CSV table of N, CA and C in Angstrom, one decimal:
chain,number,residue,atom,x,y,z
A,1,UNK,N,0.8,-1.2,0.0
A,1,UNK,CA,0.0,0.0,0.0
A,1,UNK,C,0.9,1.2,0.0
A,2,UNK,N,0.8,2.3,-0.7
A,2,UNK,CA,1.5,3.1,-0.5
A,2,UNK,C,1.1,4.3,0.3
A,3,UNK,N,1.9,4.9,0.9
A,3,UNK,CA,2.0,5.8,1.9
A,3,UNK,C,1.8,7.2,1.7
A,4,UNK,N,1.1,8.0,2.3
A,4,UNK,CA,1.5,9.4,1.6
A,4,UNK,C,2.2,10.2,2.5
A,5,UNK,N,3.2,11.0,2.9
A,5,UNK,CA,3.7,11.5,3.8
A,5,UNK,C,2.8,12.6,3.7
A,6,UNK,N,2.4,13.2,5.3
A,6,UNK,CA,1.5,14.6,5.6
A,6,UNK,C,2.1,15.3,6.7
A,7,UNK,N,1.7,16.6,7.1
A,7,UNK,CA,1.7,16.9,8.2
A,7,UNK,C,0.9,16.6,9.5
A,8,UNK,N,0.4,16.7,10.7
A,8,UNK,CA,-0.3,16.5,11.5
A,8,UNK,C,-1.5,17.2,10.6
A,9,UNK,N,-1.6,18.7,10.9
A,9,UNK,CA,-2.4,19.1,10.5
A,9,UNK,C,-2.9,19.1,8.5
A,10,UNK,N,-2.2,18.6,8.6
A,10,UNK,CA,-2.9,18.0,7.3
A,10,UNK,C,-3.9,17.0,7.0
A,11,UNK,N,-3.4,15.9,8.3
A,11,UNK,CA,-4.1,15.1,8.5
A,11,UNK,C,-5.7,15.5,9.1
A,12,UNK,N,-5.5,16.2,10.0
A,12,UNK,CA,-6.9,16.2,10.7
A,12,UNK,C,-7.5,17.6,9.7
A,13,UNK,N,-6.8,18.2,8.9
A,13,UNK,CA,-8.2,18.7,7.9
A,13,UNK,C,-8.8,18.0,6.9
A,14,UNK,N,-8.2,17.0,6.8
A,14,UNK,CA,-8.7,15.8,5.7
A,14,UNK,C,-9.7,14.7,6.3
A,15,UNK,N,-9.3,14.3,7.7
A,15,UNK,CA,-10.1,13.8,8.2
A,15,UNK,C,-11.5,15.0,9.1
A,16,UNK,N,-11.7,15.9,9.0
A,16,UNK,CA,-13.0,16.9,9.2
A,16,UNK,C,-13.1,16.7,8.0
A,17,UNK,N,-12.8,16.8,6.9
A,17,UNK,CA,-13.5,17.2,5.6
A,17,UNK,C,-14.2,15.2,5.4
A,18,UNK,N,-13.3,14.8,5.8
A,18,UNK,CA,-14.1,13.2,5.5
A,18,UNK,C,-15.8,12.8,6.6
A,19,UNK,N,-15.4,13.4,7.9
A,19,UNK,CA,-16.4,13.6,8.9
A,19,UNK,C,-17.7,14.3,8.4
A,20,UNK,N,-17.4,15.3,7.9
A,20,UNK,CA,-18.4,16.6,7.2
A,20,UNK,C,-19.0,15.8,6.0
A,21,UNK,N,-18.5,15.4,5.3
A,21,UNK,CA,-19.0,14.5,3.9
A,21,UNK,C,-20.0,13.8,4.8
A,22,UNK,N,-19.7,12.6,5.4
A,22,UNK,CA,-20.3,11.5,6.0
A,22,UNK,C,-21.3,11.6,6.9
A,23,UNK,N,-21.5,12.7,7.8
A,23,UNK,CA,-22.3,13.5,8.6
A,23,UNK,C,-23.5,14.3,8.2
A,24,UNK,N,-23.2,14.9,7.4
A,24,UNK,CA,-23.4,16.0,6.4
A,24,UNK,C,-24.2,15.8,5.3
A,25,UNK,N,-23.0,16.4,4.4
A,25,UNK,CA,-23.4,15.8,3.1
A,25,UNK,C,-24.2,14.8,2.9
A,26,UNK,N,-23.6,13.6,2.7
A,26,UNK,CA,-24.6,12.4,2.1
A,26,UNK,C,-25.7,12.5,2.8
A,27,UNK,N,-25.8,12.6,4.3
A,27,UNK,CA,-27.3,12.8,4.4
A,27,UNK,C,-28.1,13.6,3.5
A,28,UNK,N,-27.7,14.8,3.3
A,28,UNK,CA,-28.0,16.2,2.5
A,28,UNK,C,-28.6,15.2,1.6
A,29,UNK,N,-28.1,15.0,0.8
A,29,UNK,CA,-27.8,14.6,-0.6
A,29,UNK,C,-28.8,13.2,-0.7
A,30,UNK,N,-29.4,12.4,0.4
A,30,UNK,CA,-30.2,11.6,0.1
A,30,UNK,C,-31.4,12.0,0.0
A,31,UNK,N,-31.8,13.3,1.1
A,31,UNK,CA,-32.7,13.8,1.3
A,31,UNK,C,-33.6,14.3,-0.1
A,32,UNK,N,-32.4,15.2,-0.8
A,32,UNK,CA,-32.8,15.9,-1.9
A,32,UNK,C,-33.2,14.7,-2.9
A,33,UNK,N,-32.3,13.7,-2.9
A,33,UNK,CA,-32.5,12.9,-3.9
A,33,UNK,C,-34.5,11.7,-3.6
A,34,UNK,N,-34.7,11.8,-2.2
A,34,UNK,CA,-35.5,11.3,-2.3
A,34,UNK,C,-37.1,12.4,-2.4
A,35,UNK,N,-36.8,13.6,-2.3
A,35,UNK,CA,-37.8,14.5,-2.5
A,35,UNK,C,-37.2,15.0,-3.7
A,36,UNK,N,-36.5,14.9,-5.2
A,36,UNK,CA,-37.0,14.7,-6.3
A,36,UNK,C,-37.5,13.9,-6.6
A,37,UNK,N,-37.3,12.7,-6.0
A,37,UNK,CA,-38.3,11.3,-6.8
A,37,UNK,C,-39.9,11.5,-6.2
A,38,UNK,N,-39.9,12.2,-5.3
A,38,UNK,CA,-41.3,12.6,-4.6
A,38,UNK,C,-42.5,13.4,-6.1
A,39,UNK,N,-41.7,14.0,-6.8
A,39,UNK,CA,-42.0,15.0,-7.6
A,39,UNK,C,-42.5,14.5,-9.0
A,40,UNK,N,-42.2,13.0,-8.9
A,40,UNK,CA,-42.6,12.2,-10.3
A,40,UNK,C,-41.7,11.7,-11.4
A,41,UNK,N,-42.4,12.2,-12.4
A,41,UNK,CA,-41.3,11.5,-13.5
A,41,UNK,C,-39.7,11.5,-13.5
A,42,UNK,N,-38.7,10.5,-13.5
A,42,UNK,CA,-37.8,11.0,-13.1
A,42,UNK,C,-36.7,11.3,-14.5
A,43,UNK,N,-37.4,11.0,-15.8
A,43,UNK,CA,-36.7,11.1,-16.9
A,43,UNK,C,-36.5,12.5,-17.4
A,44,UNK,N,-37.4,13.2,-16.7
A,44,UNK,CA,-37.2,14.6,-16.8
A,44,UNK,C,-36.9,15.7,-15.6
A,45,UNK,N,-36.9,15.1,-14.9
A,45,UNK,CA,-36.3,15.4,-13.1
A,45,UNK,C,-35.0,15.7,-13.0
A,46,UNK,N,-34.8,17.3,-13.3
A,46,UNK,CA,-33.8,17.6,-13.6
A,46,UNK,C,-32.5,17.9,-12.3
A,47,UNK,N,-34.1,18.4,-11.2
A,47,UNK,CA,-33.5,18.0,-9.9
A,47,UNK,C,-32.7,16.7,-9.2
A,48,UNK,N,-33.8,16.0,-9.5
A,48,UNK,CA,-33.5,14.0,-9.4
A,48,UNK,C,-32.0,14.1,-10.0
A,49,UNK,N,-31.5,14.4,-11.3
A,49,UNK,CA,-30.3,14.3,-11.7
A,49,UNK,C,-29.3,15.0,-11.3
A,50,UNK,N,-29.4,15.7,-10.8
A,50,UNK,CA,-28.3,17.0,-10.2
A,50,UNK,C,-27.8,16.3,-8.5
A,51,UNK,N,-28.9,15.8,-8.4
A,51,UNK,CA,-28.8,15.5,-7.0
A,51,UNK,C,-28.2,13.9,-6.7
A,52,UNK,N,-28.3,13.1,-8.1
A,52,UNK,CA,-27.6,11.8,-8.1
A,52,UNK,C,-26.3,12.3,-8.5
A,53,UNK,N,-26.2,13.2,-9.1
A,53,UNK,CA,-24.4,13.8,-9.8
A,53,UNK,C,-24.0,13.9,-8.2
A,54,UNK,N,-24.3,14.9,-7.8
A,54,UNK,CA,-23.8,15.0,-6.6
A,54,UNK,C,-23.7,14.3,-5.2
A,55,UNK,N,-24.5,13.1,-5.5
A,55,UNK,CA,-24.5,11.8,-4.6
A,55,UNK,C,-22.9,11.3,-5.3
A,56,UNK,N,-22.9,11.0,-6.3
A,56,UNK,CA,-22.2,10.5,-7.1
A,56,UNK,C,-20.5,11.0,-6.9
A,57,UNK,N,-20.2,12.3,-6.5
A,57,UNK,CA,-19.2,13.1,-6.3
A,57,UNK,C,-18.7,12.9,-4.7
A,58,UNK,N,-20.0,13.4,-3.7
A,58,UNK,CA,-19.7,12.7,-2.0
A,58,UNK,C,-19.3,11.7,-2.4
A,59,UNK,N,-19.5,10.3,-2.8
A,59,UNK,CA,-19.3,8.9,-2.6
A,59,UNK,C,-18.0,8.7,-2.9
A,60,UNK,N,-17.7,9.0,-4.3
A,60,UNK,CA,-16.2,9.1,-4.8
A,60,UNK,C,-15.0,9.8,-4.1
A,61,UNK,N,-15.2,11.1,-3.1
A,61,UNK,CA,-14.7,11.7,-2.2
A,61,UNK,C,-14.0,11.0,-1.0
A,62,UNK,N,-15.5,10.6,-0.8
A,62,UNK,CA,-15.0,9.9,0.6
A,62,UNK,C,-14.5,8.7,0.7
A,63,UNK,N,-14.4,7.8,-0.6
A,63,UNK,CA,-14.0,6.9,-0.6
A,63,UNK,C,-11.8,7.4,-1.3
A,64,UNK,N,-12.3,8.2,-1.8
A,64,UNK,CA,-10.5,9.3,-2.1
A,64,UNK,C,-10.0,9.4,0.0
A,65,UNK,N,-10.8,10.0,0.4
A,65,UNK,CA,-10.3,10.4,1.5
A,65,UNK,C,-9.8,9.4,2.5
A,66,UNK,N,-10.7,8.3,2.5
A,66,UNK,CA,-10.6,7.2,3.0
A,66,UNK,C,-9.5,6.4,3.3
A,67,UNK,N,-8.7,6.2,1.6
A,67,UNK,CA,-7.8,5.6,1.0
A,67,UNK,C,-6.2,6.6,1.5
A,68,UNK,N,-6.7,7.8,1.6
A,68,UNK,CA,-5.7,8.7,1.7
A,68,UNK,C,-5.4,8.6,3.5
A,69,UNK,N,-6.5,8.8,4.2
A,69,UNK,CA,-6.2,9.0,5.5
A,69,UNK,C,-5.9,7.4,6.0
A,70,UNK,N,-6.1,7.0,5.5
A,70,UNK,CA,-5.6,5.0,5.8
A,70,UNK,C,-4.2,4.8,6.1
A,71,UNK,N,-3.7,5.6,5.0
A,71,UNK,CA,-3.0,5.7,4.4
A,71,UNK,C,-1.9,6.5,4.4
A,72,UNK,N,-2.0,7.5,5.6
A,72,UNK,CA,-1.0,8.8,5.7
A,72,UNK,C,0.1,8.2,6.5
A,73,UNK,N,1.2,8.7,6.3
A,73,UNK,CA,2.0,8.6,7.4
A,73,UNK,C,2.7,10.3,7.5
A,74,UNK,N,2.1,10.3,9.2
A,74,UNK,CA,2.9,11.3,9.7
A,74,UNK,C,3.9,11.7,9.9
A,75,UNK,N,4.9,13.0,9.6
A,75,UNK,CA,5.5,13.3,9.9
A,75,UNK,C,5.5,14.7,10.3
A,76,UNK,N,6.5,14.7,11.8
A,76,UNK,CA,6.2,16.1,12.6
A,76,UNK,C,7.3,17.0,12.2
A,77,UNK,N,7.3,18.1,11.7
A,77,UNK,CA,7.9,18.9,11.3
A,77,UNK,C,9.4,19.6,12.3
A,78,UNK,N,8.1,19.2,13.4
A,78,UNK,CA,9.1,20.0,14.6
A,78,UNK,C,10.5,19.0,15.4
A,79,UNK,N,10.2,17.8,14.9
A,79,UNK,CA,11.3,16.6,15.1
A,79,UNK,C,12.3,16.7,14.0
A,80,UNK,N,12.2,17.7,13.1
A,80,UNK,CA,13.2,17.3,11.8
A,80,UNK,C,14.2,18.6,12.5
A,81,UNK,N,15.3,18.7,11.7
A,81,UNK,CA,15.9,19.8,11.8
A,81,UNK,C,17.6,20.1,11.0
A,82,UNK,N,18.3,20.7,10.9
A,82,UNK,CA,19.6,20.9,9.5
A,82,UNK,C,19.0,22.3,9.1
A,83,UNK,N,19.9,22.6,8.1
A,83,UNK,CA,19.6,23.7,7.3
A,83,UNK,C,19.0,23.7,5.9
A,84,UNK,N,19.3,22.2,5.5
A,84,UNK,CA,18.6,21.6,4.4
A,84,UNK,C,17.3,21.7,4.2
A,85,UNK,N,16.8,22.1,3.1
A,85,UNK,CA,15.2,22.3,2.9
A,85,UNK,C,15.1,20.5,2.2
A,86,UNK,N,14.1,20.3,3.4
A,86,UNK,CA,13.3,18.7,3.4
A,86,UNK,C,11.7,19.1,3.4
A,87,UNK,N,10.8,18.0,3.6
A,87,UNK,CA,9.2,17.6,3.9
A,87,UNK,C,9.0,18.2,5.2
A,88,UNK,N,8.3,19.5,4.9
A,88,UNK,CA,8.1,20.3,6.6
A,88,UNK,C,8.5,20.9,7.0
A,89,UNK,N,9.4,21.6,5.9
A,89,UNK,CA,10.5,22.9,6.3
A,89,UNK,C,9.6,24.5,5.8
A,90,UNK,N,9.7,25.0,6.9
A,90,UNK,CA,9.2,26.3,6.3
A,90,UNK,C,10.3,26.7,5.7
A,91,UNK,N,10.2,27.5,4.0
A,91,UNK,CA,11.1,28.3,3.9
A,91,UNK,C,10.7,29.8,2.7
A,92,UNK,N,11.8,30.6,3.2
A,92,UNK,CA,11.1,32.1,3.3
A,92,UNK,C,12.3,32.5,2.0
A,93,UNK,N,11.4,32.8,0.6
A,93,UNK,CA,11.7,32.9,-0.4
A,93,UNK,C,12.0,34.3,-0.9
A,94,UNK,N,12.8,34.7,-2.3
A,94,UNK,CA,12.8,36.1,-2.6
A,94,UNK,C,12.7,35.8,-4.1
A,95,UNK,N,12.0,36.3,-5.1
A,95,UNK,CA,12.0,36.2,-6.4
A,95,UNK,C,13.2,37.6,-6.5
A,96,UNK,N,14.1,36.8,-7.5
A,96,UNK,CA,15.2,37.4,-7.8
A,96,UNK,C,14.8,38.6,-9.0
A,97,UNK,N,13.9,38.8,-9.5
A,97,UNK,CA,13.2,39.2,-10.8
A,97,UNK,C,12.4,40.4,-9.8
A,98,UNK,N,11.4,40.2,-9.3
A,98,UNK,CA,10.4,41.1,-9.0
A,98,UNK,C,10.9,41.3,-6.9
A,99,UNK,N,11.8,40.8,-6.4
A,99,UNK,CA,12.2,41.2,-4.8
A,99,UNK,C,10.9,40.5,-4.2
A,100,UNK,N,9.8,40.1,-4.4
A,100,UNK,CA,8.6,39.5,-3.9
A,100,UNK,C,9.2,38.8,-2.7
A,101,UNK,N,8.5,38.7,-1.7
A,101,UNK,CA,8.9,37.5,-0.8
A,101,UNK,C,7.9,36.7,-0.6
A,102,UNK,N,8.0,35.4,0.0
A,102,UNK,CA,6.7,34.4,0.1
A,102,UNK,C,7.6,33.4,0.7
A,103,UNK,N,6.5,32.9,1.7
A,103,UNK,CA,6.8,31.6,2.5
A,103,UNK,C,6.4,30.6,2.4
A,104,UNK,N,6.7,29.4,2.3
A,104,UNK,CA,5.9,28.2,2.0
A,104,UNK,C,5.9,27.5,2.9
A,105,UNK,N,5.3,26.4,3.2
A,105,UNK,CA,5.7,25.2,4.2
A,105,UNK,C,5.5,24.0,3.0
A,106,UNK,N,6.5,23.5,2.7
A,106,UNK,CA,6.5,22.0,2.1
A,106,UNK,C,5.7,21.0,2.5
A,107,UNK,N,4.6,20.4,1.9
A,107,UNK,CA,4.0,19.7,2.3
A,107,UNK,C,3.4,18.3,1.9
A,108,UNK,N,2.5,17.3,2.4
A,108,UNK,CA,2.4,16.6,1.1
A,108,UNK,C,1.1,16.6,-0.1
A,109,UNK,N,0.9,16.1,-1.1
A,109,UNK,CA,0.4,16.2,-2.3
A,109,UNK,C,-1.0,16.5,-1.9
A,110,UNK,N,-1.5,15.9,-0.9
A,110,UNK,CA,-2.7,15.9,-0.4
A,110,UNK,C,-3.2,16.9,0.4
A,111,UNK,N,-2.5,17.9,1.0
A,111,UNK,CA,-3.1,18.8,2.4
A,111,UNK,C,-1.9,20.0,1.6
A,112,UNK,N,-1.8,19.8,0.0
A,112,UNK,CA,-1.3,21.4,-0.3
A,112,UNK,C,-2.4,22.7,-0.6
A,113,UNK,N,-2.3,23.3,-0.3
A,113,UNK,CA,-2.9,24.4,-0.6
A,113,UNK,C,-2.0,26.0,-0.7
A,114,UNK,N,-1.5,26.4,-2.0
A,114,UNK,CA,-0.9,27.6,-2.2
A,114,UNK,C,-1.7,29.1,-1.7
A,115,UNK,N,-2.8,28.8,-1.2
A,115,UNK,CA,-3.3,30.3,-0.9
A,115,UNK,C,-3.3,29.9,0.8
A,116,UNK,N,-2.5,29.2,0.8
A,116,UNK,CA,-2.6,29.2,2.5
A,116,UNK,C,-0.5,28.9,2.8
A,117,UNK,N,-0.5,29.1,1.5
A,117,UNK,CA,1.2,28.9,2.0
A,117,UNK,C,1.7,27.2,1.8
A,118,UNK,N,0.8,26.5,1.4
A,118,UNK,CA,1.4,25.1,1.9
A,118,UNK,C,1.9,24.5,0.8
A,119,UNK,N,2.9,24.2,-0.2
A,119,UNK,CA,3.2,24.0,-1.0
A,119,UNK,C,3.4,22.4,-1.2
A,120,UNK,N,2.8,21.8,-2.5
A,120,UNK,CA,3.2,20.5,-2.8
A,120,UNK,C,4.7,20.1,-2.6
A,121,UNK,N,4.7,18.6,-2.2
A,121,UNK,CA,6.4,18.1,-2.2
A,121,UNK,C,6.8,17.9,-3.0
A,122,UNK,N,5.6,17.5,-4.2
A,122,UNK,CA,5.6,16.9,-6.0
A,122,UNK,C,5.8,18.1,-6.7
A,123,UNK,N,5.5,19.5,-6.3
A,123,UNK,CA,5.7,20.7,-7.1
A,123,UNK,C,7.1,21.2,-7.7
A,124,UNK,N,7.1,21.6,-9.1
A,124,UNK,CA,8.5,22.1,-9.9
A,124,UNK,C,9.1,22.8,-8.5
A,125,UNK,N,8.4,23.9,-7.6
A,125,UNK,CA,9.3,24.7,-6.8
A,125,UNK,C,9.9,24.0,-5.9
A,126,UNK,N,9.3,23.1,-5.3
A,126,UNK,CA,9.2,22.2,-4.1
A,126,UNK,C,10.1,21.4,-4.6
A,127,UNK,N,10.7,20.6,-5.7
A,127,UNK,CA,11.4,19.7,-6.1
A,127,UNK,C,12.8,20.5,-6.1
A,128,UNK,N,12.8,21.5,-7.0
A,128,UNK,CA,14.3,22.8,-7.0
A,128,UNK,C,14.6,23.2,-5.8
A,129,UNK,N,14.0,23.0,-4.5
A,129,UNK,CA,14.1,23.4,-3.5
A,129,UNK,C,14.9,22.4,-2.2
A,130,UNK,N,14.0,21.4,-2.6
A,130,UNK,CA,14.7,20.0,-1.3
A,130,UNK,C,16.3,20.3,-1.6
A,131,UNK,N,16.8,19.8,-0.3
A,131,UNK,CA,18.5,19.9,-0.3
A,131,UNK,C,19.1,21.0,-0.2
A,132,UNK,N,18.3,22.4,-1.0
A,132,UNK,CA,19.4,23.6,-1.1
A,132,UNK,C,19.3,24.1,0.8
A,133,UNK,N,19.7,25.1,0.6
A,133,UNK,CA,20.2,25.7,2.0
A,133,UNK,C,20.1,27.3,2.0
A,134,UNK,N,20.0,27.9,2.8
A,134,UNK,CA,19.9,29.8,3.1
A,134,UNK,C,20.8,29.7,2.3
A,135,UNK,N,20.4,30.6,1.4
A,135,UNK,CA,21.3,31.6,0.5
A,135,UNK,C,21.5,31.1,-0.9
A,136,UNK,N,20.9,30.0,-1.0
A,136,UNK,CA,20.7,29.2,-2.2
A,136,UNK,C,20.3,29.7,-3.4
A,137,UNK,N,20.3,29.7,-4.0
A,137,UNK,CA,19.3,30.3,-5.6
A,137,UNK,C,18.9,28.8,-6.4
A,138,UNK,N,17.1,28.9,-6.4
A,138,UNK,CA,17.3,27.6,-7.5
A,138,UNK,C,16.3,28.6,-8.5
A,139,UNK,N,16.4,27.6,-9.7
A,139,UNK,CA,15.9,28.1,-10.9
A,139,UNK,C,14.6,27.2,-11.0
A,140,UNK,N,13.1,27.7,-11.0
A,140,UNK,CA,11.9,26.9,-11.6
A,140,UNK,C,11.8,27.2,-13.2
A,141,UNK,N,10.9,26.0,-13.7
A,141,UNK,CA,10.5,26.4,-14.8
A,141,UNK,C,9.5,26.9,-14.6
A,142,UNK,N,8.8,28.4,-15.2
A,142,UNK,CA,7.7,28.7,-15.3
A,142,UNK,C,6.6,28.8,-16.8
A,143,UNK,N,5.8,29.0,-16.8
A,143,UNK,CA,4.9,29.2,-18.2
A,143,UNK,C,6.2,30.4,-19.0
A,144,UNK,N,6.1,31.6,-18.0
A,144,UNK,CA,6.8,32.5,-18.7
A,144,UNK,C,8.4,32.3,-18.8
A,145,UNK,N,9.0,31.3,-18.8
A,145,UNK,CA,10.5,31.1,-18.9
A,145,UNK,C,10.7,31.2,-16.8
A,146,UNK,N,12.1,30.2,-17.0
A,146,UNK,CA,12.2,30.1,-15.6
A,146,UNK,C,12.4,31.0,-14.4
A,147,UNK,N,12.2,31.1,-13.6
A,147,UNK,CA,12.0,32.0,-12.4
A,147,UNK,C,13.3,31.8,-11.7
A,148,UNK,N,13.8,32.5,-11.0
A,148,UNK,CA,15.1,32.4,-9.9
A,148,UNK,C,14.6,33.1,-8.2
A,149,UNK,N,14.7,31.8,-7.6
A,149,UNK,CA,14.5,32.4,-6.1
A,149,UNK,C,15.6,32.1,-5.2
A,150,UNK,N,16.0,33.2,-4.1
A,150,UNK,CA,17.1,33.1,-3.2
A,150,UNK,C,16.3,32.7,-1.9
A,151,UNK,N,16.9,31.9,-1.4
A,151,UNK,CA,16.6,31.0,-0.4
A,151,UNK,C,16.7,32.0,1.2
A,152,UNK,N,15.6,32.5,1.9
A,152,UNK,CA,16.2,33.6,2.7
A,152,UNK,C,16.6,32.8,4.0
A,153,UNK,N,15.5,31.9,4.4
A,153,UNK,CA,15.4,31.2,5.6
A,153,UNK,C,14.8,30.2,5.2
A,154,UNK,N,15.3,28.8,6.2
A,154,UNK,CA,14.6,28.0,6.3
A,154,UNK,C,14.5,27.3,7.5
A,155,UNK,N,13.3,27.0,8.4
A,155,UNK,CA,13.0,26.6,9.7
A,155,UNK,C,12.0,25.1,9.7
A,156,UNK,N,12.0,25.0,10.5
A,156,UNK,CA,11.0,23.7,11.4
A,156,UNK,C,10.4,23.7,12.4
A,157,UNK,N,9.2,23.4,11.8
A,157,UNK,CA,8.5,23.3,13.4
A,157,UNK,C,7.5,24.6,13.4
């Protein structure tokens, strides 16, 4: 079976989001489904269909989430440590082009989210980044030709 490496809190927003589905939703979603069939014909029950799509979507979810949180193996950020940027390293970037700064926390594939800072482990930046160290410069590929960022900081925990 394979593993997915996460953070703690990676973990337990995947498992709320699995909770919330299961609680929640699918009830939701049976309800509506059995008060379109209340409504009659169901060949033109456009409700009826909208509401099995979306039966259809919870079920597939939670069985994704399932497979994933079964399946995580934790790793705590605040046990790692070096200068080396690894899985769970905050590190505090400078676009050599525009002086931008931006922080990421390295994370895994599953509990990334870039508007919250948490960057994929699988991602081009994320990948140019493992191993280097403060003061580093790596080069990404971007749509617009490749990007260069200098390594400002990088921490744990």
């Amino acid at each position: 079976m394979q593993k997915f490496p996460m953070t703690g809190p990676g973990l337990v927003r995947l498992e709320t989001e699995l909770r919330q589905l299961r609680s929640e939703e699918r009830p939701a979603v049976i309800r509506a489904i059995a008060e379109a069939r209340s409504h009659g014909d169901l060949s033109e029950n456009a409700e009826y269909h909208a509401a099995r799509e979306r039966q259809s979507f919870i079920e597939g979810r939670i069985q994704e989430l399932e497979e994933i949180v079964s399946a995580a193996e934790v790793i705590d950020p605040a046990s790692l440590s070096g200068e080396n940027v690894k899985f769970g390293a905050h590190v505090q970037l400078v676009d050599e082009e525009t002086d931008k700064e931006a922080t990421y926390q390295i994370v895994g594939v599953h509990e990334a989210d870039i508007k919250l800072g948490l960057l994929s482990v699988s991602s081009p930046l994320a990948k140019s980044l493992i191993g280097k160290k403060k003061g580093d410069t790596v080069s990404v590929p971007a749509p617009g030709g490749d990007r260069s960022y200098e390594i400002i900081t990088v921490r744990f925990g």
